[in-house]
PDB file of C-alpha atoms in Angstrom:
ATOM      1  CA  MET A   4     105.262 107.696 126.554  1.00  0.00           C
ATOM      2  CA  ALA A   5     108.276 106.126 128.255  1.00  0.00           C
ATOM      3  CA  ALA A   6     111.706 107.575 127.527  1.00  0.00           C
ATOM      4  CA  PRO A   7     113.490 105.851 124.622  1.00  0.00           C
ATOM      5  CA  GLN A   8     115.996 103.153 125.633  1.00  0.00           C
ATOM      6  CA  PRO A   9     119.454 103.309 124.035  1.00  0.00           C
ATOM      7  CA  THR A  10     121.857 100.339 124.117  1.00  0.00           C
ATOM      8  CA  VAL A  11     125.001 102.486 124.016  1.00  0.00           C
ATOM      9  CA  VAL A  12     125.435 105.146 126.695  1.00  0.00           C
ATOM     10  CA  PRO A  13     128.463 107.220 127.744  1.00  0.00           C
ATOM     11  CA  PHE A  14     130.940 104.956 129.556  1.00  0.00           C
ATOM     12  CA  PRO A  15     130.908 105.960 133.243  1.00  0.00           C
ATOM     13  CA  GLY A  16     134.638 105.621 133.965  1.00  0.00           C
ATOM     14  CA  PHE A  17     135.743 107.038 130.618  1.00  0.00           C
ATOM     15  CA  ASP A  18     139.526 107.513 130.300  1.00  0.00           C
ATOM     16  CA  LYS A  19     140.558 108.611 126.807  1.00  0.00           C
ATOM     17  CA  ASP A  20     144.250 108.055 127.542  1.00  0.00           C
ATOM     18  CA  LYS A  21     143.665 104.470 128.617  1.00  0.00           C
ATOM     19  CA  ASP A  22     141.381 103.782 125.622  1.00  0.00           C
ATOM     20  CA  ALA A  23     143.851 105.284 123.154  1.00  0.00           C
ATOM     21  CA  ALA A  24     146.607 103.100 124.647  1.00  0.00           C
ATOM     22  CA  THR A  25     144.389  99.991 124.382  1.00  0.00           C
ATOM     23  CA  LEU A  26     143.690 100.688 120.697  1.00  0.00           C
ATOM     24  CA  ARG A  27     147.355 101.425 119.978  1.00  0.00           C
ATOM     25  CA  LYS A  28     148.408  98.160 121.588  1.00  0.00           C
ATOM     26  CA  ALA A  29     145.695  96.255 119.671  1.00  0.00           C
ATOM     27  CA  MET A  30     147.210  97.362 116.357  1.00  0.00           C
ATOM     28  CA  LYS A  31     150.925  97.339 117.160  1.00  0.00           C
ATOM     29  CA  GLY A  32     153.231  94.629 115.893  1.00  0.00           C
ATOM     30  CA  LEU A  33     152.116  91.504 114.098  1.00  0.00           C
ATOM     31  CA  GLY A  34     148.396  90.791 113.917  1.00  0.00           C
ATOM     32  CA  THR A  35     145.519  92.821 115.268  1.00  0.00           C
ATOM     33  CA  ASP A  36     143.572  92.319 118.484  1.00  0.00           C
ATOM     34  CA  GLU A  37     140.078  92.812 117.067  1.00  0.00           C
ATOM     35  CA  LYS A  38     138.408  91.874 120.337  1.00  0.00           C
ATOM     36  CA  ALA A  39     140.128  94.729 122.186  1.00  0.00           C
ATOM     37  CA  ILE A  40     139.038  97.176 119.469  1.00  0.00           C
ATOM     38  CA  ILE A  41     135.420  95.974 119.645  1.00  0.00           C
ATOM     39  CA  ASP A  42     135.348  96.073 123.463  1.00  0.00           C
ATOM     40  CA  VAL A  43     136.366  99.718 123.526  1.00  0.00           C
ATOM     41  CA  LEU A  44     134.235 100.986 120.642  1.00  0.00           C
ATOM     42  CA  VAL A  45     130.864  99.398 121.416  1.00  0.00           C
ATOM     43  CA  ASN A  46     131.023 100.552 125.033  1.00  0.00           C
ATOM     44  CA  ARG A  47     131.729 104.235 124.358  1.00  0.00           C
ATOM     45  CA  SER A  48     129.350 106.917 123.121  1.00  0.00           C
ATOM     46  CA  ASN A  49     129.987 108.666 119.817  1.00  0.00           C
ATOM     47  CA  ASN A  50     131.317 111.752 121.624  1.00  0.00           C
ATOM     48  CA  GLN A  51     133.694 109.614 123.676  1.00  0.00           C
ATOM     49  CA  ARG A  52     134.971 107.862 120.539  1.00  0.00           C
ATOM     50  CA  LEU A  53     135.657 111.254 118.955  1.00  0.00           C
ATOM     51  CA  GLU A  54     137.629 112.255 122.057  1.00  0.00           C
ATOM     52  CA  ILE A  55     139.716 109.080 121.692  1.00  0.00           C
ATOM     53  CA  VAL A  56     140.458 109.977 118.044  1.00  0.00           C
ATOM     54  CA  ALA A  57     141.708 113.436 119.057  1.00  0.00           C
ATOM     55  CA  HIS A  58     143.734 112.136 122.010  1.00  0.00           C
ATOM     56  CA  TYR A  59     145.321 109.326 119.980  1.00  0.00           C
ATOM     57  CA  LYS A  60     146.857 111.867 117.623  1.00  0.00           C
ATOM     58  CA  THR A  61     148.167 113.932 120.539  1.00  0.00           C
ATOM     59  CA  ALA A  62     149.567 110.906 122.363  1.00  0.00           C
ATOM     60  CA  TYR A  63     151.100 109.037 119.421  1.00  0.00           C
ATOM     61  CA  GLY A  64     151.410 111.563 116.609  1.00  0.00           C
ATOM     62  CA  LYS A  65     149.459 109.132 114.441  1.00  0.00           C
ATOM     63  CA  ASP A  66     145.971 109.194 112.986  1.00  0.00           C
ATOM     64  CA  LEU A  67     143.705 106.589 114.598  1.00  0.00           C
ATOM     65  CA  ILE A  68     141.424 106.374 111.564  1.00  0.00           C
ATOM     66  CA  SER A  69     144.392 105.687 109.235  1.00  0.00           C
ATOM     67  CA  ASP A  70     145.718 103.054 111.635  1.00  0.00           C
ATOM     68  CA  LEU A  71     142.331 101.316 111.776  1.00  0.00           C
ATOM     69  CA  LYS A  72     142.036 101.439 107.979  1.00  0.00           C
ATOM     70  CA  SER A  73     145.417  99.772 107.538  1.00  0.00           C
ATOM     71  CA  GLU A  74     144.592  96.991 110.027  1.00  0.00           C
ATOM     72  CA  LEU A  75     140.976  96.103 109.242  1.00  0.00           C
ATOM     73  CA  ARG A  76     139.061  94.812 106.217  1.00  0.00           C
ATOM     74  CA  GLY A  77     135.592  94.393 104.741  1.00  0.00           C
ATOM     75  CA  ASP A  78     132.298  94.995 106.521  1.00  0.00           C
ATOM     76  CA  PHE A  79     134.074  95.036 109.878  1.00  0.00           C
ATOM     77  CA  GLU A  80     136.294  97.894 108.725  1.00  0.00           C
ATOM     78  CA  ASP A  81     133.285  99.804 107.358  1.00  0.00           C
ATOM     79  CA  ALA A  82     131.409  99.434 110.649  1.00  0.00           C
ATOM     80  CA  VAL A  83     134.403 100.472 112.782  1.00  0.00           C
ATOM     81  CA  LEU A  84     135.059 103.553 110.640  1.00  0.00           C
ATOM     82  CA  ALA A  85     131.354 104.450 110.811  1.00  0.00           C
ATOM     83  CA  LEU A  86     131.509 104.328 114.619  1.00  0.00           C
ATOM     84  CA  MET A  87     134.423 106.782 114.575  1.00  0.00           C
ATOM     85  CA  GLU A  88     132.555 109.463 112.622  1.00  0.00           C
ATOM     86  CA  PRO A  89     130.433 112.212 114.164  1.00  0.00           C
ATOM     87  CA  PHE A  90     126.782 111.225 113.609  1.00  0.00           C
ATOM     88  CA  PRO A  91     125.938 114.193 111.309  1.00  0.00           C
ATOM     89  CA  LEU A  92     128.910 113.393 109.062  1.00  0.00           C
ATOM     90  CA  TYR A  93     127.983 109.708 108.958  1.00  0.00           C
ATOM     91  CA  ASP A  94     124.448 110.663 107.867  1.00  0.00           C
ATOM     92  CA  ALA A  95     125.878 113.080 105.277  1.00  0.00           C
ATOM     93  CA  HIS A  96     128.064 110.305 103.817  1.00  0.00           C
ATOM     94  CA  ASN A  97     125.097 107.943 103.636  1.00  0.00           C
ATOM     95  CA  LEU A  98     122.906 110.536 101.904  1.00  0.00           C
ATOM     96  CA  LYS A  99     125.663 111.201  99.364  1.00  0.00           C
ATOM     97  CA  LYS A 100     126.107 107.481  98.755  1.00  0.00           C
ATOM     98  CA  ALA A 101     122.350 107.109  98.197  1.00  0.00           C
ATOM     99  CA  MET A 102     122.521 109.715  95.411  1.00  0.00           C
ATOM    100  CA  LYS A 103     125.690 108.443  93.756  1.00  0.00           C
ATOM    101  CA  GLY A 104     125.873 106.591  90.458  1.00  0.00           C
ATOM    102  CA  VAL A 105     122.967 105.444  88.359  1.00  0.00           C
ATOM    103  CA  GLY A 106     119.622 105.591  90.101  1.00  0.00           C
ATOM    104  CA  THR A 107     118.904 107.020  93.529  1.00  0.00           C
ATOM    105  CA  ASP A 108     118.372 104.978  96.682  1.00  0.00           C
ATOM    106  CA  GLU A 109     115.195 106.759  97.805  1.00  0.00           C
ATOM    107  CA  SER A 110     114.599 104.456 100.763  1.00  0.00           C
ATOM    108  CA  THR A 111     117.893 105.513 102.384  1.00  0.00           C
ATOM    109  CA  LEU A 112     117.167 109.205 101.793  1.00  0.00           C
ATOM    110  CA  LEU A 113     113.753 108.840 103.428  1.00  0.00           C
ATOM    111  CA  GLU A 114     115.003 106.664 106.263  1.00  0.00           C
ATOM    112  CA  ILE A 115     117.520 109.317 107.297  1.00  0.00           C
ATOM    113  CA  LEU A 116     115.502 112.486 106.673  1.00  0.00           C
ATOM    114  CA  CYS A 117     112.230 111.196 108.192  1.00  0.00           C
ATOM    115  CA  ALA A 118     113.922 110.156 111.402  1.00  0.00           C
ATOM    116  CA  ARG A 119     116.055 113.168 112.337  1.00  0.00           C
ATOM    117  CA  ASN A 120     114.972 116.149 114.408  1.00  0.00           C
ATOM    118  CA  ASN A 121     115.452 119.760 113.289  1.00  0.00           C
ATOM    119  CA  ALA A 122     118.798 120.244 115.023  1.00  0.00           C
ATOM    120  CA  GLN A 123     120.114 116.980 113.547  1.00  0.00           C
ATOM    121  CA  ILE A 124     119.013 117.949 110.027  1.00  0.00           C
ATOM    122  CA  LYS A 125     120.767 121.309 110.319  1.00  0.00           C
ATOM    123  CA  ALA A 126     123.934 119.568 111.551  1.00  0.00           C
ATOM    124  CA  ILE A 127     123.744 117.078 108.646  1.00  0.00           C
ATOM    125  CA  LYS A 128     123.438 119.944 106.132  1.00  0.00           C
ATOM    126  CA  GLU A 129     126.526 121.639 107.588  1.00  0.00           C
ATOM    127  CA  ALA A 130     128.519 118.382 107.610  1.00  0.00           C
ATOM    128  CA  TYR A 131     127.440 117.685 104.018  1.00  0.00           C
ATOM    129  CA  LYS A 132     128.514 121.132 102.849  1.00  0.00           C
ATOM    130  CA  LYS A 133     131.879 120.767 104.566  1.00  0.00           C
ATOM    131  CA  ALA A 134     132.524 117.266 103.233  1.00  0.00           C
ATOM    132  CA  TYR A 135     131.311 117.740  99.660  1.00  0.00           C
ATOM    133  CA  HIS A 136     131.410 121.529  99.066  1.00  0.00           C
ATOM    134  CA  SER A 137     127.870 121.106  97.877  1.00  0.00           C
ATOM    135  CA  ASP A 138     124.374 121.932  99.071  1.00  0.00           C
ATOM    136  CA  LEU A 139     122.350 118.936 100.290  1.00  0.00           C
ATOM    137  CA  GLU A 140     119.024 120.465  99.312  1.00  0.00           C
ATOM    138  CA  LYS A 141     120.219 121.210  95.754  1.00  0.00           C
ATOM    139  CA  ASP A 142     121.673 117.712  95.381  1.00  0.00           C
ATOM    140  CA  LEU A 143     118.430 116.110  96.563  1.00  0.00           C
ATOM    141  CA  GLN A 144     116.481 118.221  94.090  1.00  0.00           C
ATOM    142  CA  SER A 145     118.706 117.248  91.190  1.00  0.00           C
ATOM    143  CA  GLU A 146     118.401 113.539  92.040  1.00  0.00           C
ATOM    144  CA  THR A 147     114.638 113.342  92.523  1.00  0.00           C
ATOM    145  CA  SER A 148     111.566 114.693  90.785  1.00  0.00           C
ATOM    146  CA  GLY A 149     107.868 115.444  91.182  1.00  0.00           C
ATOM    147  CA  TYR A 150     106.191 115.188  94.550  1.00  0.00           C
ATOM    148  CA  LEU A 151     109.000 113.130  96.078  1.00  0.00           C
ATOM    149  CA  LYS A 152     111.369 116.008  95.328  1.00  0.00           C
ATOM    150  CA  ARG A 153     108.961 118.404  97.082  1.00  0.00           C
ATOM    151  CA  THR A 154     108.653 116.093 100.094  1.00  0.00           C
ATOM    152  CA  LEU A 155     112.425 115.686 100.492  1.00  0.00           C
ATOM    153  CA  THR A 156     112.853 119.445 100.055  1.00  0.00           C
ATOM    154  CA  GLY A 157     110.298 119.945 102.822  1.00  0.00           C
ATOM    155  CA  LEU A 158     111.986 117.450 105.150  1.00  0.00           C
ATOM    156  CA  VAL A 159     115.482 118.855 104.630  1.00  0.00           C
ATOM    157  CA  GLN A 160     114.372 122.305 105.826  1.00  0.00           C
ATOM    158  CA  GLY A 161     114.420 120.931 109.382  1.00  0.00           C
ATOM    159  CA  ASN A 162     111.398 123.024 110.322  1.00  0.00           C
ATOM    160  CA  ARG A 163     109.013 120.460 111.785  1.00  0.00           C
ATOM    161  CA  ASP A 164     107.003 121.650 114.783  1.00  0.00           C
ATOM    162  CA  GLU A 165     108.664 120.080 117.822  1.00  0.00           C
ATOM    163  CA  SER A 166     106.201 121.010 120.559  1.00  0.00           C
ATOM    164  CA  THR A 167     105.116 118.147 122.803  1.00  0.00           C
ATOM    165  CA  GLY A 168     101.487 119.082 123.467  1.00  0.00           C
ATOM    166  CA  VAL A 169      98.486 117.944 121.443  1.00  0.00           C
ATOM    167  CA  ASP A 170      95.861 120.347 120.075  1.00  0.00           C
ATOM    168  CA  GLN A 171      92.779 118.151 119.548  1.00  0.00           C
ATOM    169  CA  ALA A 172      90.790 120.778 117.633  1.00  0.00           C
ATOM    170  CA  LYS A 173      93.672 121.286 115.216  1.00  0.00           C
ATOM    171  CA  ALA A 174      94.106 117.525 114.852  1.00  0.00           C
ATOM    172  CA  GLN A 175      90.428 117.248 113.915  1.00  0.00           C
ATOM    173  CA  ALA A 176      90.763 120.069 111.338  1.00  0.00           C
ATOM    174  CA  ASP A 177      93.906 118.520 109.807  1.00  0.00           C
ATOM    175  CA  ALA A 178      92.277 115.083 109.639  1.00  0.00           C
ATOM    176  CA  GLN A 179      89.302 116.623 107.831  1.00  0.00           C
ATOM    177  CA  ALA A 180      91.650 118.450 105.441  1.00  0.00           C
ATOM    178  CA  LEU A 181      93.467 115.173 104.642  1.00  0.00           C
ATOM    179  CA  TYR A 182      90.158 113.422 104.067  1.00  0.00           C
ATOM    180  CA  GLU A 183      89.015 116.118 101.682  1.00  0.00           C
ATOM    181  CA  ALA A 184      92.364 116.139  99.867  1.00  0.00           C
ATOM    182  CA  GLY A 185      92.227 112.385  99.279  1.00  0.00           C
ATOM    183  CA  GLU A 186      89.324 110.050  99.844  1.00  0.00           C
ATOM    184  CA  LYS A 187      86.567 112.592  99.369  1.00  0.00           C
ATOM    185  CA  LYS A 188      87.410 113.882  95.917  1.00  0.00           C
ATOM    186  CA  LEU A 189      88.429 112.651  92.512  1.00  0.00           C
ATOM    187  CA  GLY A 190      92.160 112.967  92.218  1.00  0.00           C
ATOM    188  CA  THR A 191      94.394 113.667  95.197  1.00  0.00           C
ATOM    189  CA  ASP A 192      95.764 116.951  96.472  1.00  0.00           C
ATOM    190  CA  GLU A 193      99.250 115.701  97.375  1.00  0.00           C
ATOM    191  CA  SER A 194     100.434 119.108  98.542  1.00  0.00           C
ATOM    192  CA  GLU A 195      97.858 119.065 101.342  1.00  0.00           C
ATOM    193  CA  PHE A 196      99.259 115.739 102.564  1.00  0.00           C
ATOM    194  CA  GLN A 197     102.764 117.198 102.503  1.00  0.00           C
ATOM    195  CA  ARG A 198     101.683 120.340 104.369  1.00  0.00           C
ATOM    196  CA  ILE A 199     100.469 118.248 107.269  1.00  0.00           C
ATOM    197  CA  LEU A 200     102.843 115.259 107.253  1.00  0.00           C
ATOM    198  CA  VAL A 201     106.022 117.329 106.941  1.00  0.00           C
ATOM    199  CA  THR A 202     105.211 120.176 109.336  1.00  0.00           C
ATOM    200  CA  ARG A 203     103.218 118.775 112.278  1.00  0.00           C
ATOM    201  CA  SER A 204     104.896 117.445 115.421  1.00  0.00           C
ATOM    202  CA  TRP A 205     105.134 113.677 115.889  1.00  0.00           C
ATOM    203  CA  VAL A 206     102.696 113.628 118.846  1.00  0.00           C
ATOM    204  CA  GLN A 207     100.264 115.873 116.990  1.00  0.00           C
ATOM    205  CA  MET A 208     100.371 113.521 114.010  1.00  0.00           C
ATOM    206  CA  ARG A 209      99.318 110.567 116.121  1.00  0.00           C
ATOM    207  CA  ALA A 210      96.240 112.559 117.184  1.00  0.00           C
ATOM    208  CA  ILE A 211      95.577 113.474 113.525  1.00  0.00           C
ATOM    209  CA  PHE A 212      95.749 109.802 112.487  1.00  0.00           C
ATOM    210  CA  ASP A 213      93.277 108.813 115.218  1.00  0.00           C
ATOM    211  CA  ALA A 214      90.851 111.518 114.126  1.00  0.00           C
ATOM    212  CA  TYR A 215      91.356 110.572 110.471  1.00  0.00           C
ATOM    213  CA  GLY A 216      90.427 106.924 111.130  1.00  0.00           C
ATOM    214  CA  LYS A 217      87.123 108.047 112.635  1.00  0.00           C
ATOM    215  CA  ILE A 218      86.300 110.416 109.753  1.00  0.00           C
ATOM    216  CA  ALA A 219      87.375 108.181 106.866  1.00  0.00           C
ATOM    217  CA  GLY A 220      86.469 104.809 108.316  1.00  0.00           C
ATOM    218  CA  ARG A 221      89.910 103.543 107.376  1.00  0.00           C
ATOM    219  CA  SER A 222      93.470 104.211 108.476  1.00  0.00           C
ATOM    220  CA  ILE A 223      95.618 106.958 107.001  1.00  0.00           C
ATOM    221  CA  GLU A 224      97.967 104.214 105.712  1.00  0.00           C
ATOM    222  CA  GLU A 225      95.136 102.566 103.777  1.00  0.00           C
ATOM    223  CA  SER A 226      94.155 105.910 102.268  1.00  0.00           C
ATOM    224  CA  ILE A 227      97.736 106.714 101.222  1.00  0.00           C
ATOM    225  CA  LYS A 228      98.003 103.298  99.537  1.00  0.00           C
ATOM    226  CA  ARG A 229      94.711 103.916  97.700  1.00  0.00           C
ATOM    227  CA  GLU A 230      95.459 107.475  96.680  1.00  0.00           C
ATOM    228  CA  MET A 231      99.152 107.382  95.790  1.00  0.00           C
ATOM    229  CA  SER A 232     101.771 105.226  94.174  1.00  0.00           C
ATOM    230  CA  GLY A 233     105.513 104.872  93.701  1.00  0.00           C
ATOM    231  CA  ASP A 234     108.037 106.944  95.596  1.00  0.00           C
ATOM    232  CA  LEU A 235     105.515 109.394  97.005  1.00  0.00           C
ATOM    233  CA  GLU A 236     103.426 106.591  98.508  1.00  0.00           C
ATOM    234  CA  THR A 237     106.625 105.175 100.046  1.00  0.00           C
ATOM    235  CA  ALA A 238     107.638 108.606 101.340  1.00  0.00           C
ATOM    236  CA  PHE A 239     104.343 109.338 103.066  1.00  0.00           C
ATOM    237  CA  LEU A 240     104.073 105.811 104.488  1.00  0.00           C
ATOM    238  CA  ASN A 241     107.614 106.191 105.882  1.00  0.00           C
ATOM    239  CA  ILE A 242     106.629 109.390 107.669  1.00  0.00           C
ATOM    240  CA  VAL A 243     103.409 107.887 109.025  1.00  0.00           C
ATOM    241  CA  LYS A 244     105.150 104.715 110.250  1.00  0.00           C
ATOM    242  CA  PHE A 245     107.877 106.683 111.964  1.00  0.00           C
ATOM    243  CA  ALA A 246     105.316 109.011 113.562  1.00  0.00           C
ATOM    244  CA  ARG A 247     103.312 106.084 114.927  1.00  0.00           C
ATOM    245  CA  SER A 248     106.300 104.205 116.385  1.00  0.00           C
ATOM    246  CA  PRO A 249     109.995 104.863 115.706  1.00  0.00           C
ATOM    247  CA  ALA A 250     110.853 101.503 117.319  1.00  0.00           C
ATOM    248  CA  GLU A 251     108.490  99.577 115.046  1.00  0.00           C
ATOM    249  CA  TYR A 252     109.660 101.545 112.019  1.00  0.00           C
ATOM    250  CA  PHE A 253     113.302 100.591 112.617  1.00  0.00           C
ATOM    251  CA  ALA A 254     112.466  97.004 113.568  1.00  0.00           C
ATOM    252  CA  GLU A 255     110.965  96.737 110.085  1.00  0.00           C
ATOM    253  CA  VAL A 256     113.997  98.412 108.457  1.00  0.00           C
ATOM    254  CA  LEU A 257     116.264  95.839 110.140  1.00  0.00           C
ATOM    255  CA  TYR A 258     113.988  92.954 109.198  1.00  0.00           C
ATOM    256  CA  LYS A 259     114.006  94.018 105.541  1.00  0.00           C
ATOM    257  CA  ALA A 260     117.804  94.416 105.591  1.00  0.00           C
ATOM    258  CA  MET A 261     118.107  90.741 106.558  1.00  0.00           C
ATOM    259  CA  LYS A 262     115.161  89.266 104.658  1.00  0.00           C
ATOM    260  CA  GLY A 263     115.503  86.990 101.658  1.00  0.00           C
ATOM    261  CA  LEU A 264     118.715  86.144  99.864  1.00  0.00           C
ATOM    262  CA  GLY A 265     121.710  88.204 100.865  1.00  0.00           C
ATOM    263  CA  THR A 266     121.940  90.773 103.608  1.00  0.00           C
ATOM    264  CA  ASP A 267     122.023  94.548 103.161  1.00  0.00           C
ATOM    265  CA  GLU A 268     125.075  95.027 105.416  1.00  0.00           C
ATOM    266  CA  ALA A 269     125.208  98.780 104.868  1.00  0.00           C
ATOM    267  CA  ARG A 270     121.617  99.284 106.021  1.00  0.00           C
ATOM    268  CA  LEU A 271     122.055  96.885 108.919  1.00  0.00           C
ATOM    269  CA  THR A 272     125.197  98.699 110.090  1.00  0.00           C
ATOM    270  CA  ARG A 273     123.703 102.156 109.632  1.00  0.00           C
ATOM    271  CA  THR A 274     120.517 101.389 111.535  1.00  0.00           C
ATOM    272  CA  LEU A 275     122.246  99.718 114.478  1.00  0.00           C
ATOM    273  CA  ILE A 276     124.820 102.502 114.780  1.00  0.00           C
ATOM    274  CA  THR A 277     122.457 105.463 114.408  1.00  0.00           C
ATOM    275  CA  ARG A 278     119.804 104.053 116.774  1.00  0.00           C
ATOM    276  CA  SER A 279     122.225 102.641 119.388  1.00  0.00           C
ATOM    277  CA  GLU A 280     122.312 105.897 121.354  1.00  0.00           C
ATOM    278  CA  ILE A 281     118.630 106.693 120.822  1.00  0.00           C
ATOM    279  CA  ASP A 282     116.218 103.759 121.068  1.00  0.00           C
ATOM    280  CA  LEU A 283     117.843 100.492 120.017  1.00  0.00           C
ATOM    281  CA  GLY A 284     116.640  98.976 123.308  1.00  0.00           C
ATOM    282  CA  ASP A 285     113.037  99.638 122.211  1.00  0.00           C
ATOM    283  CA  VAL A 286     113.752  98.447 118.670  1.00  0.00           C
ATOM    284  CA  LYS A 287     114.992  95.116 120.112  1.00  0.00           C
ATOM    285  CA  VAL A 288     111.798  94.624 122.127  1.00  0.00           C
ATOM    286  CA  MET A 289     109.660  95.533 119.112  1.00  0.00           C
ATOM    287  CA  TYR A 290     111.640  93.229 116.793  1.00  0.00           C
ATOM    288  CA  GLN A 291     111.080  90.259 119.082  1.00  0.00           C
ATOM    289  CA  ALA A 292     107.353  91.059 119.412  1.00  0.00           C
ATOM    290  CA  LYS A 293     106.840  91.591 115.675  1.00  0.00           C
ATOM    291  CA  TYR A 294     108.980  88.793 114.238  1.00  0.00           C
ATOM    292  CA  GLY A 295     109.078  86.259 117.074  1.00  0.00           C
ATOM    293  CA  LYS A 296     112.864  86.178 117.157  1.00  0.00           C
ATOM    294  CA  PRO A 297     115.409  88.162 119.176  1.00  0.00           C
ATOM    295  CA  LEU A 298     117.181  90.812 117.079  1.00  0.00           C
ATOM    296  CA  ALA A 299     120.576  89.480 118.205  1.00  0.00           C
ATOM    297  CA  LYS A 300     119.678  85.976 116.967  1.00  0.00           C
ATOM    298  CA  ALA A 301     118.543  87.355 113.608  1.00  0.00           C
ATOM    299  CA  VAL A 302     121.774  89.303 113.158  1.00  0.00           C
ATOM    300  CA  GLU A 303     123.844  86.325 114.281  1.00  0.00           C
ATOM    301  CA  SER A 304     122.411  84.130 111.560  1.00  0.00           C
ATOM    302  CA  GLU A 305     123.091  86.747 108.844  1.00  0.00           C
ATOM    303  CA  VAL A 306     126.675  87.915 109.425  1.00  0.00           C
ATOM    304  CA  SER A 307     129.898  86.434 110.718  1.00  0.00           C
ATOM    305  CA  GLY A 308     133.308  87.032 112.240  1.00  0.00           C
ATOM    306  CA  ASP A 309     134.370  90.287 113.866  1.00  0.00           C
ATOM    307  CA  PHE A 310     131.643  92.169 112.000  1.00  0.00           C
ATOM    308  CA  LYS A 311     129.079  90.000 113.786  1.00  0.00           C
ATOM    309  CA  LYS A 312     130.784  90.543 117.170  1.00  0.00           C
ATOM    310  CA  LEU A 313     130.750  94.308 116.667  1.00  0.00           C
ATOM    311  CA  LEU A 314     127.047  94.434 115.729  1.00  0.00           C
ATOM    312  CA  LEU A 315     126.091  92.171 118.636  1.00  0.00           C
ATOM    313  CA  GLY A 316     128.114  94.447 120.900  1.00  0.00           C
ATOM    314  CA  LEU A 317     125.943  97.393 119.806  1.00  0.00           C
ATOM    315  CA  ILE A 318     122.748  95.383 120.318  1.00  0.00           C
ATOM    316  CA  LYS A 319     123.965  94.261 123.782  1.00  0.00           C
TER     317      LYS A 319
END
């Protein structure tokens, strides 16, 4: 498989002093130069932005985040502040938000935990503990129940096999085990699905799905839809979709965030920011292929103002 294509990469001639000065000037005096702020932020990597935050305080004795908060408003402010956070902390905040208040936003929990590697999950857990003096795993368990709770508990361990080779014999055995746990018997052995979907490497899973299709005569997705329902069905389908194609998975997340009446700005922002340094280039290509419209055009028709300019800057 080709290497994933990000849209945001480290800026080659990075100069934190110059960038800090540009941001300071953009916020000094009457009015704010939003364009200057956008130009700097969408063309720097997350690590570079964090360096600017640290340098700004040294150079001006002021907190860049506080200055941005006092100058900006609305969705644009939310997106700018999100860009200025370390990725693990941003994920931790989003997980917390998904568990806050009445009802839990399971789709956000799954979207984040399905799509992070082991090192990222461990970093998120540390950031969560630091920010909330609370244990992410315990909080997830108190917010969910049944098999979904078990699946999220499994995912948050950050113990997925990350080897890059494929063992065909093992794939065949796992496919057979899934078939016997679902289609072949009355009732479904959900724990067998979890054992395989939460522990096997992404490349191995693609081999398992191919073998499964041959054994069952239908795709693993079709079987999950037949055998399960509710949150667990959603959880397993999320994992399968992400395993098959991260770019297609996130193209669909973005499409759903913009579909119908009203736009889910939080999901739109989160997806574009968290994928910008990973594979947003691939997501763009996939979006166009799947929905017949460039991602930038879709975003343009859904949002406006500086918020729109910032998101389009991430999409490039």
